[in-house]
Tab-separated table of C-alpha atoms (C1' of nucleotides) in Angstrom:
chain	number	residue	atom	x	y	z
A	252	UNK	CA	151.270	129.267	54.656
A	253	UNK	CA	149.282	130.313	51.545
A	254	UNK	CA	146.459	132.669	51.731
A	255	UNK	CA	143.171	130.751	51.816
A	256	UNK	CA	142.431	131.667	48.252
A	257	UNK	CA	145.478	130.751	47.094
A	258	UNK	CA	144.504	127.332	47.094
A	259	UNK	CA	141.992	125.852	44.225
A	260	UNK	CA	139.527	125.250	46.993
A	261	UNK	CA	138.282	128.572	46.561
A	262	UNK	CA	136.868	128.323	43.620
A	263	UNK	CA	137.044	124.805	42.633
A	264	UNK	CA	135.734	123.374	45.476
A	265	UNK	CA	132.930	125.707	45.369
A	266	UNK	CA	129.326	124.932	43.436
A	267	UNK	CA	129.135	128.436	41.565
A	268	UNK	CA	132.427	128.511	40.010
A	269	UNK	CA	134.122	126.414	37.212
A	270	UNK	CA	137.342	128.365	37.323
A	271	UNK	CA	139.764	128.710	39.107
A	272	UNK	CA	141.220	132.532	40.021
A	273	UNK	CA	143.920	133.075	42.459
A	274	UNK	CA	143.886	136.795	43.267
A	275	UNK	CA	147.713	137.878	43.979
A	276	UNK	CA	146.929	139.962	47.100
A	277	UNK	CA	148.933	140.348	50.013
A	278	UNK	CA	146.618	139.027	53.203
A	279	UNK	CA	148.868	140.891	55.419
A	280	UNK	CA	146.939	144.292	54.905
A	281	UNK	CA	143.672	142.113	55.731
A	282	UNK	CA	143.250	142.279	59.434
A	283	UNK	CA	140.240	140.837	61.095
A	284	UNK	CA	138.995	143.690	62.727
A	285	UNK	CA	138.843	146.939	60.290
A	286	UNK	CA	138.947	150.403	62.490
A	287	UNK	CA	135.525	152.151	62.544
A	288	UNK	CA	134.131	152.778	59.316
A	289	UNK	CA	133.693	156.544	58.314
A	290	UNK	CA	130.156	157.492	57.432
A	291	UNK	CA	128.397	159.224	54.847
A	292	UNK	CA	131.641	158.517	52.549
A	293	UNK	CA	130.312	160.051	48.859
A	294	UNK	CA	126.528	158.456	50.287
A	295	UNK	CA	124.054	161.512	50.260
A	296	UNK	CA	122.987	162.373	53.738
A	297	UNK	CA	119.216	162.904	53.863
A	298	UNK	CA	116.857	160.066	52.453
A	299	UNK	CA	116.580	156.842	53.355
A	300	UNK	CA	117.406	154.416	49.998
A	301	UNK	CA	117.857	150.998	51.154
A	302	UNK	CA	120.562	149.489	49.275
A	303	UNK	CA	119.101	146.510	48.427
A	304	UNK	CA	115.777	147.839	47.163
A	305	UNK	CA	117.640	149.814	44.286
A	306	UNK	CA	117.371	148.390	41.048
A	307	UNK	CA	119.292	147.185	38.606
A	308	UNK	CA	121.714	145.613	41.387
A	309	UNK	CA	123.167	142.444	40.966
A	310	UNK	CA	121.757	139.521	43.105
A	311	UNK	CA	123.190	135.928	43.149
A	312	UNK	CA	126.224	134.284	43.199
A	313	UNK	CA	129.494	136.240	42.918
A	314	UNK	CA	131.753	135.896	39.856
A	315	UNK	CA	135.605	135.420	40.527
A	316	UNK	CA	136.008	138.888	38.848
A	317	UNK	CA	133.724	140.286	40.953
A	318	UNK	CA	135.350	138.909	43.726
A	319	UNK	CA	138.772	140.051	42.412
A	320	UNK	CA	137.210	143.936	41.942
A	321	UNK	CA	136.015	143.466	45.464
A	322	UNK	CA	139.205	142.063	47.078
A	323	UNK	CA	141.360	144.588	45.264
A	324	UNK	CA	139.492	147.540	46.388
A	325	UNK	CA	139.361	146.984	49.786
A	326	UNK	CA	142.953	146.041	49.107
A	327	UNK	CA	143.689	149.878	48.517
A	328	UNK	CA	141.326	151.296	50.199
A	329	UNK	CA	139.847	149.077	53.126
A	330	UNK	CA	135.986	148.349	53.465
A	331	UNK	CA	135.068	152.135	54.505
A	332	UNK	CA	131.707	152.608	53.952
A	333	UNK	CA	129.805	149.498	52.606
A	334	UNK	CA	126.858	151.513	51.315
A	335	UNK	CA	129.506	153.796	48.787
A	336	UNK	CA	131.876	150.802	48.553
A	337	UNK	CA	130.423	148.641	44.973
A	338	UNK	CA	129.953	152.023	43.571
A	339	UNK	CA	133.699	153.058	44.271
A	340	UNK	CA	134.877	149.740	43.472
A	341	UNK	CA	132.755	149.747	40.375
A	342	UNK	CA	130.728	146.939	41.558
A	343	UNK	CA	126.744	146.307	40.409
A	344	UNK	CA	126.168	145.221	43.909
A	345	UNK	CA	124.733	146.461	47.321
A	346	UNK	CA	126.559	147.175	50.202
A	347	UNK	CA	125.348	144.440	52.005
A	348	UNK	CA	126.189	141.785	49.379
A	349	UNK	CA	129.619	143.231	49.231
A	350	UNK	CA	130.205	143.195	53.337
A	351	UNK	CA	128.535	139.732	53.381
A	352	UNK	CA	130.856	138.186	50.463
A	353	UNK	CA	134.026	139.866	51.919
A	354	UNK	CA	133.260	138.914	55.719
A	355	UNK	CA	131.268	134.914	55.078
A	356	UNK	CA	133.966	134.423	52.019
A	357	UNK	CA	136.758	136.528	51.016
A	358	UNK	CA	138.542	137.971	53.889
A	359	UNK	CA	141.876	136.400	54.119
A	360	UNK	CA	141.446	134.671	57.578
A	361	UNK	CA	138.541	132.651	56.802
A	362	UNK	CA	139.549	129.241	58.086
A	363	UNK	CA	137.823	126.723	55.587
A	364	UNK	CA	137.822	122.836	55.870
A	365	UNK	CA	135.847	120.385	58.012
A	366	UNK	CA	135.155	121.608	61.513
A	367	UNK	CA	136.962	119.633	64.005
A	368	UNK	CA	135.544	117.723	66.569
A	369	UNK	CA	136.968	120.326	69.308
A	370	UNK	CA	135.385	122.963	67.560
A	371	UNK	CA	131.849	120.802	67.050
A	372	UNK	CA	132.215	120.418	70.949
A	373	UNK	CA	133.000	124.218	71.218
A	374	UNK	CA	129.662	125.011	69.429
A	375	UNK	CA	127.610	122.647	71.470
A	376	UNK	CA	128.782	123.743	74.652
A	377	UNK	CA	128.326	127.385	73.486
A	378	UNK	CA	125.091	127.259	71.965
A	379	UNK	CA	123.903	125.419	75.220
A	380	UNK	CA	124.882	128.917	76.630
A	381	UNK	CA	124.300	131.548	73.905
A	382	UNK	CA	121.576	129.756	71.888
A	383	UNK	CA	121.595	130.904	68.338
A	384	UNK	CA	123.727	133.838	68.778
A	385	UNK	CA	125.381	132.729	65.536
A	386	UNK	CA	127.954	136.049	65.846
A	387	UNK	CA	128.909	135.492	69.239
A	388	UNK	CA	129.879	131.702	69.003
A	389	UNK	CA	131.943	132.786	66.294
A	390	UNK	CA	134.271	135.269	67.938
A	391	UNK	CA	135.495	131.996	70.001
A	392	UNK	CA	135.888	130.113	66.847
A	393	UNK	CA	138.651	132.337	64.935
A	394	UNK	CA	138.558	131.835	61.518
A	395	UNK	CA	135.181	130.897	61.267
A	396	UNK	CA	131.959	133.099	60.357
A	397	UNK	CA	128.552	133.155	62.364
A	398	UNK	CA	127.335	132.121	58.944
A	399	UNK	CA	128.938	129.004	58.510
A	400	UNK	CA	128.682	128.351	62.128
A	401	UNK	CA	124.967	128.156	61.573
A	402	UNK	CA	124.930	126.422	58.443
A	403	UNK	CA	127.038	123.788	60.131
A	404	UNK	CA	124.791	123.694	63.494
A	405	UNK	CA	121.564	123.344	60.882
A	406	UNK	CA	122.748	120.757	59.037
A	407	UNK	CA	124.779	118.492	61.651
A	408	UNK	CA	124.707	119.309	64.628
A	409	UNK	CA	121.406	120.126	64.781
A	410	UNK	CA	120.282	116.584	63.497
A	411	UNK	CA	123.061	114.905	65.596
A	412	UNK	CA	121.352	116.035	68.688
A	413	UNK	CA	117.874	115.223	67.721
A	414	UNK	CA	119.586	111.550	67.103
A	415	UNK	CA	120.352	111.476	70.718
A	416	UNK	CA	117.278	112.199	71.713
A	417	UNK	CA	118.574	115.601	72.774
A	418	UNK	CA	116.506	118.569	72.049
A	419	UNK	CA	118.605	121.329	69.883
A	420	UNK	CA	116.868	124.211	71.147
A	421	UNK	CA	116.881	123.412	74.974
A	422	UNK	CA	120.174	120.536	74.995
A	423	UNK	CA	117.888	118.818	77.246
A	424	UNK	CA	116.080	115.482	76.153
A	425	UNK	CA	113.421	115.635	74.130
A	426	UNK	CA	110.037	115.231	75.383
A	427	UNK	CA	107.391	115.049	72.689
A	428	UNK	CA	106.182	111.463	72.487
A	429	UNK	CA	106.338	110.110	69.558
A	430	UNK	CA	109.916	111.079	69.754
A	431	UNK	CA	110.746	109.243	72.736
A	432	UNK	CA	108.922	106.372	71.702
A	433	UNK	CA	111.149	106.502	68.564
A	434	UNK	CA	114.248	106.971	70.740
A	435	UNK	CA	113.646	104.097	73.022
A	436	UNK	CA	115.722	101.432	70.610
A	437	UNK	CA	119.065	103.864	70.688
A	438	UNK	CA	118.389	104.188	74.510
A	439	UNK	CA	117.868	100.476	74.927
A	440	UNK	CA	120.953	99.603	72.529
A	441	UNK	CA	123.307	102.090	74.650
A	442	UNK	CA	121.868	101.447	78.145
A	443	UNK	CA	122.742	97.907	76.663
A	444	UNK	CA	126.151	98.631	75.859
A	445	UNK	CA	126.614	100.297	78.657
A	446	UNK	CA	125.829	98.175	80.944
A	447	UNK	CA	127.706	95.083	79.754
A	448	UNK	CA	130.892	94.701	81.717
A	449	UNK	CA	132.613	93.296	78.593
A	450	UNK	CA	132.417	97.241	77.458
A	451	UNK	CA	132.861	98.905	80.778
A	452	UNK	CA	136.633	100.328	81.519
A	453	UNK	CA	137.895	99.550	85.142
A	454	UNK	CA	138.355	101.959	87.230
A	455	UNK	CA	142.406	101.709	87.030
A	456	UNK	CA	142.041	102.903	83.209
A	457	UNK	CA	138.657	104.990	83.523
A	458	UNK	CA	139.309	107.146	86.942
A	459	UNK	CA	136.731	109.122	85.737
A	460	UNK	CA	134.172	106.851	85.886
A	461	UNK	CA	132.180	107.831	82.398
A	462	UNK	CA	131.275	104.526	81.532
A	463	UNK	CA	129.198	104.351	84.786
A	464	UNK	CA	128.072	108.023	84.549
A	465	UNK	CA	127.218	107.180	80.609
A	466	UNK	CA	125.407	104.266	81.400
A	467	UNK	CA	123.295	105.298	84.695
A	468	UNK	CA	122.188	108.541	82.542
A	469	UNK	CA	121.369	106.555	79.714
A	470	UNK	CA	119.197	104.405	82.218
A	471	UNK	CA	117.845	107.894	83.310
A	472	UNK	CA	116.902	108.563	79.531
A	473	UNK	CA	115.153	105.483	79.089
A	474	UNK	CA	112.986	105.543	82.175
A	475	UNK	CA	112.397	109.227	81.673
A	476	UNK	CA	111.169	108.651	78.107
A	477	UNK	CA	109.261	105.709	79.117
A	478	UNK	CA	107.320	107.041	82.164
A	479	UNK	CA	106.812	110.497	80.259
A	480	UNK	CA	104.650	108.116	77.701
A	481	UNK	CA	102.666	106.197	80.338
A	482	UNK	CA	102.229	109.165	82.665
A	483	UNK	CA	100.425	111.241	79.923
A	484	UNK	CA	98.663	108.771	77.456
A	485	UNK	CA	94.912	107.509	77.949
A	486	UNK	CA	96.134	104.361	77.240
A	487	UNK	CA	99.739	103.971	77.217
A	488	UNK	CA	101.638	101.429	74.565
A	489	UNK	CA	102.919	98.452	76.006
A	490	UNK	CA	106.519	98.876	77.228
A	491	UNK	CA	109.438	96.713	75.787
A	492	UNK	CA	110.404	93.958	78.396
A	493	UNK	CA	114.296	94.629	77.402
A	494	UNK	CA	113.490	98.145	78.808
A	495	UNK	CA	112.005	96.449	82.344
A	496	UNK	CA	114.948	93.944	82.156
A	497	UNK	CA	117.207	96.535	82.080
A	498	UNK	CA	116.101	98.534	84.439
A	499	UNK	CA	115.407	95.659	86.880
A	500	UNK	CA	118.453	95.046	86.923
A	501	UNK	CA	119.783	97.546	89.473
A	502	UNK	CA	117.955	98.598	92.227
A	503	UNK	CA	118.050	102.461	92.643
A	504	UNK	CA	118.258	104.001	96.173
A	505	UNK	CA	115.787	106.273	95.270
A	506	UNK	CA	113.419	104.152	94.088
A	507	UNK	CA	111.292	105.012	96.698
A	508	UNK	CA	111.438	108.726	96.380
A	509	UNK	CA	110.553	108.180	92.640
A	510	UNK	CA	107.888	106.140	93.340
A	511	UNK	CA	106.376	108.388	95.827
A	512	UNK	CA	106.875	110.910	93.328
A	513	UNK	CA	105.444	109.306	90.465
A	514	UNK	CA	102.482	108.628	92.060
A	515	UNK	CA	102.580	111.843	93.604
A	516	UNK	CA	102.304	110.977	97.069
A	517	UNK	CA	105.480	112.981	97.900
A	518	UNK	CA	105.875	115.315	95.206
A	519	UNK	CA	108.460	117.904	96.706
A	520	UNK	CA	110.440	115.982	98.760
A	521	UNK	CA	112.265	114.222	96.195
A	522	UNK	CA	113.939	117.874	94.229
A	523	UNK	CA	114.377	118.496	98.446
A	524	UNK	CA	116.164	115.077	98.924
A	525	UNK	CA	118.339	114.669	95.930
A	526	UNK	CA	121.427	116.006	95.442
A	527	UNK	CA	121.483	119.081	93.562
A	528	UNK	CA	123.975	116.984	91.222
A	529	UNK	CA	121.240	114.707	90.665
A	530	UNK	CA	120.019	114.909	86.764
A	531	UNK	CA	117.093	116.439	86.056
A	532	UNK	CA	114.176	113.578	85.287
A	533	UNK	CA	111.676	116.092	84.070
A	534	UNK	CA	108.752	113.344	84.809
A	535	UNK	CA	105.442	115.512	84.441
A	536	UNK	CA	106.883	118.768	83.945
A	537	UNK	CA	108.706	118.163	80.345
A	538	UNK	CA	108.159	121.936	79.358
A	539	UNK	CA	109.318	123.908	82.978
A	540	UNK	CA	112.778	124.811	82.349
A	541	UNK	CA	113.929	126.118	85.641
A	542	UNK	CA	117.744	125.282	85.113
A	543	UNK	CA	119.464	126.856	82.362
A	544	UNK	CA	118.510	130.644	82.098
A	545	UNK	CA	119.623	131.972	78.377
A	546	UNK	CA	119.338	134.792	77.242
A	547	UNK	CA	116.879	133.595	73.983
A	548	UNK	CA	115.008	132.201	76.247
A	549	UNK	CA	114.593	134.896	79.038
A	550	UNK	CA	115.822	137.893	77.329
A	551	UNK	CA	118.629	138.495	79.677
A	552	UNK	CA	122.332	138.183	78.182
A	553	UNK	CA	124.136	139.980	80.956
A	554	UNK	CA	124.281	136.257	82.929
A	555	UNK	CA	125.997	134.626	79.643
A	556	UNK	CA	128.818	136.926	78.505
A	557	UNK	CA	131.246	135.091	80.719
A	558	UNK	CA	132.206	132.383	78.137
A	559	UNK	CA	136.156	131.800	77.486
A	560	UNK	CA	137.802	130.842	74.415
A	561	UNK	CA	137.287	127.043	74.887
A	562	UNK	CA	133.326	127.685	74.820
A	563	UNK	CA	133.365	127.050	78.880
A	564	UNK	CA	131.280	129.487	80.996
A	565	UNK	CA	131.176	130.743	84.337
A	566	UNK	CA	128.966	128.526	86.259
A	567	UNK	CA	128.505	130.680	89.281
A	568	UNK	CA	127.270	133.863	87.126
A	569	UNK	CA	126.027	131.960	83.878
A	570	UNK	CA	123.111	129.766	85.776
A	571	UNK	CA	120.631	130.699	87.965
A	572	UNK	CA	119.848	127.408	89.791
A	573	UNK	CA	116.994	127.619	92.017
A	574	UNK	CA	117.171	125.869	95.548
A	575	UNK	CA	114.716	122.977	94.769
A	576	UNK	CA	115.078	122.474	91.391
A	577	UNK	CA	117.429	119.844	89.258
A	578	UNK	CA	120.497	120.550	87.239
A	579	UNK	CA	119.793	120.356	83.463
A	580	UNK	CA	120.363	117.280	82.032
A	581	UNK	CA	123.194	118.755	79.822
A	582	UNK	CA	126.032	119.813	82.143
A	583	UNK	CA	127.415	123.133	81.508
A	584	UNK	CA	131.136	122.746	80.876
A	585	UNK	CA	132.155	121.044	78.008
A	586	UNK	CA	134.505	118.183	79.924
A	587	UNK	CA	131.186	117.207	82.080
A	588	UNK	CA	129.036	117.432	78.764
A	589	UNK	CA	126.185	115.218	78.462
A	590	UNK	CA	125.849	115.628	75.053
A	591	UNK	CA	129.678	114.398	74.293
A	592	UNK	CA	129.344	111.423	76.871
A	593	UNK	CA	126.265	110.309	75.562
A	594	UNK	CA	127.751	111.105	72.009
A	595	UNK	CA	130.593	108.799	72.947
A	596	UNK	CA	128.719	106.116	74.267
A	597	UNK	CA	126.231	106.229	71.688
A	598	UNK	CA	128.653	104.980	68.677
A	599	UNK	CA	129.824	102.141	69.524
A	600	UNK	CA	131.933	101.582	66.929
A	601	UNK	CA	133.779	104.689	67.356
A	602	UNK	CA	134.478	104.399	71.305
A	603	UNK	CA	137.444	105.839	72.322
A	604	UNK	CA	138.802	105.689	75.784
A	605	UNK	CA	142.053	106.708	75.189
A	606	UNK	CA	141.452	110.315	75.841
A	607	UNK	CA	139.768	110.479	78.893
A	608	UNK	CA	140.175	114.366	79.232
A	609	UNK	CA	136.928	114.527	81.321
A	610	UNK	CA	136.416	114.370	85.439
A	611	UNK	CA	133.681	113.744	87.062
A	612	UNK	CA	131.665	115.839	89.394
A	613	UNK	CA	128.247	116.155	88.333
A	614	UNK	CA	128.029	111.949	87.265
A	615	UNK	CA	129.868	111.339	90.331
A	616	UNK	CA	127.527	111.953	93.121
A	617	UNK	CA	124.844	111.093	90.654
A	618	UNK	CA	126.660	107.145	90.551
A	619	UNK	CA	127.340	107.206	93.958
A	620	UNK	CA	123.322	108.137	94.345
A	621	UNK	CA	122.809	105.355	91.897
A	622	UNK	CA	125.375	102.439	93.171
A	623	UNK	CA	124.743	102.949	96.738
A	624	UNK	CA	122.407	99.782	97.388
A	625	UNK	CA	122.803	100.429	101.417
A	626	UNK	CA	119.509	102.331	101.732
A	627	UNK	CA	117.460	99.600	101.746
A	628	UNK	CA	114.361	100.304	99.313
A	629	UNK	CA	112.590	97.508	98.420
A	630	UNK	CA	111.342	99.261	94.815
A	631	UNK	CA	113.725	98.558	91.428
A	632	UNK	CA	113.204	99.860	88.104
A	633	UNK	CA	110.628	97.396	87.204
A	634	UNK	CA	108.521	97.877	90.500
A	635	UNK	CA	107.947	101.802	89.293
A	636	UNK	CA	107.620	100.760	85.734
A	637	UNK	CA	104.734	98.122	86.584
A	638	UNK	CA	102.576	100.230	89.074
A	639	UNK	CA	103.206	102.798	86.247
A	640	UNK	CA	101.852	100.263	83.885
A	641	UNK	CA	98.464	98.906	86.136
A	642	UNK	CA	95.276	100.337	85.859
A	643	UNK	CA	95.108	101.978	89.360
A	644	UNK	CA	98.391	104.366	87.997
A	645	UNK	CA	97.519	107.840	89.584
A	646	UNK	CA	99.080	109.898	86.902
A	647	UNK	CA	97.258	109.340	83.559
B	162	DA	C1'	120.309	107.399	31.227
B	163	DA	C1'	116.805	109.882	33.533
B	164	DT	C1'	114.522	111.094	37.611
B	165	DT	C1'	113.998	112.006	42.349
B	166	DG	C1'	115.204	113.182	46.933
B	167	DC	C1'	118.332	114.935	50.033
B	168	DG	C1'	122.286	117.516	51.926
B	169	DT	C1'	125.028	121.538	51.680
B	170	DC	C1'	125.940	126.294	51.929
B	171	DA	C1'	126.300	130.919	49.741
B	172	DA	C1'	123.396	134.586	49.489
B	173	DC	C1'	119.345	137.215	50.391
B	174	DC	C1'	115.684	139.285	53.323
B	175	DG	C1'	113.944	141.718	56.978
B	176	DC	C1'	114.455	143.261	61.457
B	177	DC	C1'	117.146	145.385	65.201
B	178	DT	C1'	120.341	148.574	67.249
B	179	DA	C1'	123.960	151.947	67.945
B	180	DG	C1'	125.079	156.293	67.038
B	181	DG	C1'	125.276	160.682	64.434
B	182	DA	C1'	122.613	164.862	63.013
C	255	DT	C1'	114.660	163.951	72.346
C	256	DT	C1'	113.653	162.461	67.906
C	257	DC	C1'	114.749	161.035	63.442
C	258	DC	C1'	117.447	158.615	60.312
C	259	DT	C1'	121.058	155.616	58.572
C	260	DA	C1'	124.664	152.029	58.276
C	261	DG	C1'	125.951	148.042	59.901
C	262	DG	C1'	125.011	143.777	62.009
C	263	DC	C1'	122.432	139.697	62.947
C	264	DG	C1'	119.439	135.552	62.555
C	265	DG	C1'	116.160	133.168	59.637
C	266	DT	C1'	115.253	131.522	55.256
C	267	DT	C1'	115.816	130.476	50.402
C	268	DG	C1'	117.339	128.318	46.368
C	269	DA	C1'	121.049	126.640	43.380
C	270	DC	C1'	123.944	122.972	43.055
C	271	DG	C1'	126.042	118.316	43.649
C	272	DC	C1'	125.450	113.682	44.582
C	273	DA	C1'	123.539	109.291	45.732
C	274	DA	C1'	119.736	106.244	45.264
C	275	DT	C1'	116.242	104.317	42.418
DNA sequence: AATTGCGTCAACCGCCTAGGA
DNA sequence: TTCCTAGGCGGTTGACGCAAT
């Protein structure tokens, strides 16, 4: 297998360069992980001089024959000191522009290329987790830098997510208004799908039962957006009767509970009654996150360092779930992940049930909570959406 | 053909932290 | 214990390519 830089790519592929430069170096003396660097190699001891204050210094993009002087040095001598290393290696440059371009680009086991879809998943399920602790998603992903981790959460991920009505920062859904409203034709077109028996797998070829979990959360979504609208506007925008057709269609055994809730009758039996598999609905709390502890958000990364190489965590010691409250929307392991069901389900022209990889806990109890019709409540979707909807609607 | 807008990503900036003196 | 530095990290910038107009 060549050397990454072996390969045109390098160089050709890459916006700053025109030419193309294959450095003849033997990537077997480049290991990922240099030993300690010595300090105060040939840098003076007392007085601070920030390296990249200096003047003079190069800034910018790299030229292949810097890249060839800075390759070929470390080639002799390894990295050492970063701060004495463009002087020794006759380089115009900082330190720091040296250690960046030799650990983002030119150490030998860069991987470059598209990320694959396991290691997109990877990154979601981590960043769930770690948040944007660019460095430590990256030691799962070998071959890949924090920085092009980030770049790549930024500019797809990032957006993918927000497309799902899935908020980035939190991986639970979004919550601001005129977002949801602008969600509610995805939601309606995969609660749709979803719930059209011409697209739903039996249970022979789906033992998982995703399409049902996809399709009852997507339901979730919807009514979650919807009543997060109407419970907080003055005067709340007319909702769309596919919405209250779809969700009319299946009476919930919880209806009741909800309703109580919504109207807030009965506001803590219902986290005290439902399963603690049950999603989270968020109705008019949208900004208490009381599920998913991480540490950007409470400042504690002792819970989170239990990740493995596949991006999974340790539920036990990575969540703090308290007694009355929901699980987060977004499940924590990758094979029960929201974000890749409803990712799934959400393309429908790119459905594929041949790899159904996943089980079903979590979606499980929450379609058995969802399918069991034997409780008797009288209320359906479109009961709670039209008191909801009538002037005498006790949470405005 | 020229212009504009957008997406991508390498590189920089500034802050933080571990650890040596 | 305090000071200082190098290295590391995350956020941001800006150059570039490309598609749309």
């Amino acid at each position: 297998m060549l050397p990454f830089y072996a390969s045109p790519f390098v160089y050709s592929n890459h916006p700053h360069y025109k030419t193309t430069i294959v450095p003849p170096v033997d990537t077997q003396l480049f290991l990922p992980h240099h030993p300690p660097t010595t300090r105060h190699e040939g840098v003076p001891e007392m007085g601070r001089s920030p390296c990249c204050d200096e003047t003079g210094l190069k800034k910018g993009p790299w030229t292949p024959e810097e890249d060839q002087k800075l390759t070929d040095y470390i080639h002799r001598n390894g990295h050492g000191s970063w701060r004495a290393l463009p002087k020794l290696a006759g380089l115009n440059r900082c330190g720091k522009s040296c250690r960046l371009r030799w650990t983002n680009y030119l150490r030998p086991d860069i991987k470059r290329g598209k990320f694959t879809e396991e290691e997109e998943q990877i990154i979601i399920n981590l960043h769930q987790v770690l948040g944007n602790k660019w460095s430590a998603i990256a030691t799962h992903l070998p071959g890949r830098t924090d920085n092009e981790i980030k770049n790549f959460w930024n500019t797809h991920l990032r957006k993918k997510l927000l497309q799902m009505g899935i908020d980035p920062v939190t991986h639970r859904p979004r919550t601001d208004h005129l977002n949801l409203l602008a969600n509610l034709p995805q939601l309606l077109a995969a609660t749709n799908f979803m719930s059209n028996p011409m697209n739903s797998t039996p249970w022979d070829n789906n033992p998982l039962g995703l399409q049902t979990d996809a399709a009852q959360l997507a339901k979730f979504q919807l009514l979650n957006n919807i009543l997060q609208v109407l419970s907080t506007s003055p005067s709340p925008p007319p909702v769309p009767m596919e919405a209250l057709n779809l969700m009319g269609s299946q009476p919930l055994p919880t209806n009741q509970q909800l309703y109580e809730y919504l109207r807030g009758v009965n506001p803590v039996n219902l986290s005290q009654n439902i399963p603690s598999t049950f999603p989270n609905l968020d109705f008019h709390q949208p900004n208490i996150d009381h599920h998913i502890v991480r540490p950007d958000i409470v400042g504690n990364s002792k819970a989170f360092e239990n990740v493995d190489s596949n991006g999974n965590f340790n539920q036990l010691s990575a969540f703090q779930t308290e007694n009355n409250s929901l699980p987060a929307l977004v499940s924590d392991l990758p094979e029960f992940s929201t974000v890749k069901k409803m990712e799934n389900r959400y393309n429908q022209n790119n459905i594929d049930m041949s790899n159904p990889s996943s089980t079903s806990t979590t979606f499980e109890a929450w379609g058995d909570l969802m399918d069991d019709e034997a409780v008797g409540d009288s209320y359906n979707w479109r009961d709670i959406i039209d008191q909801a909807t009538s002037p005498s609607w006790p949470i405005s």
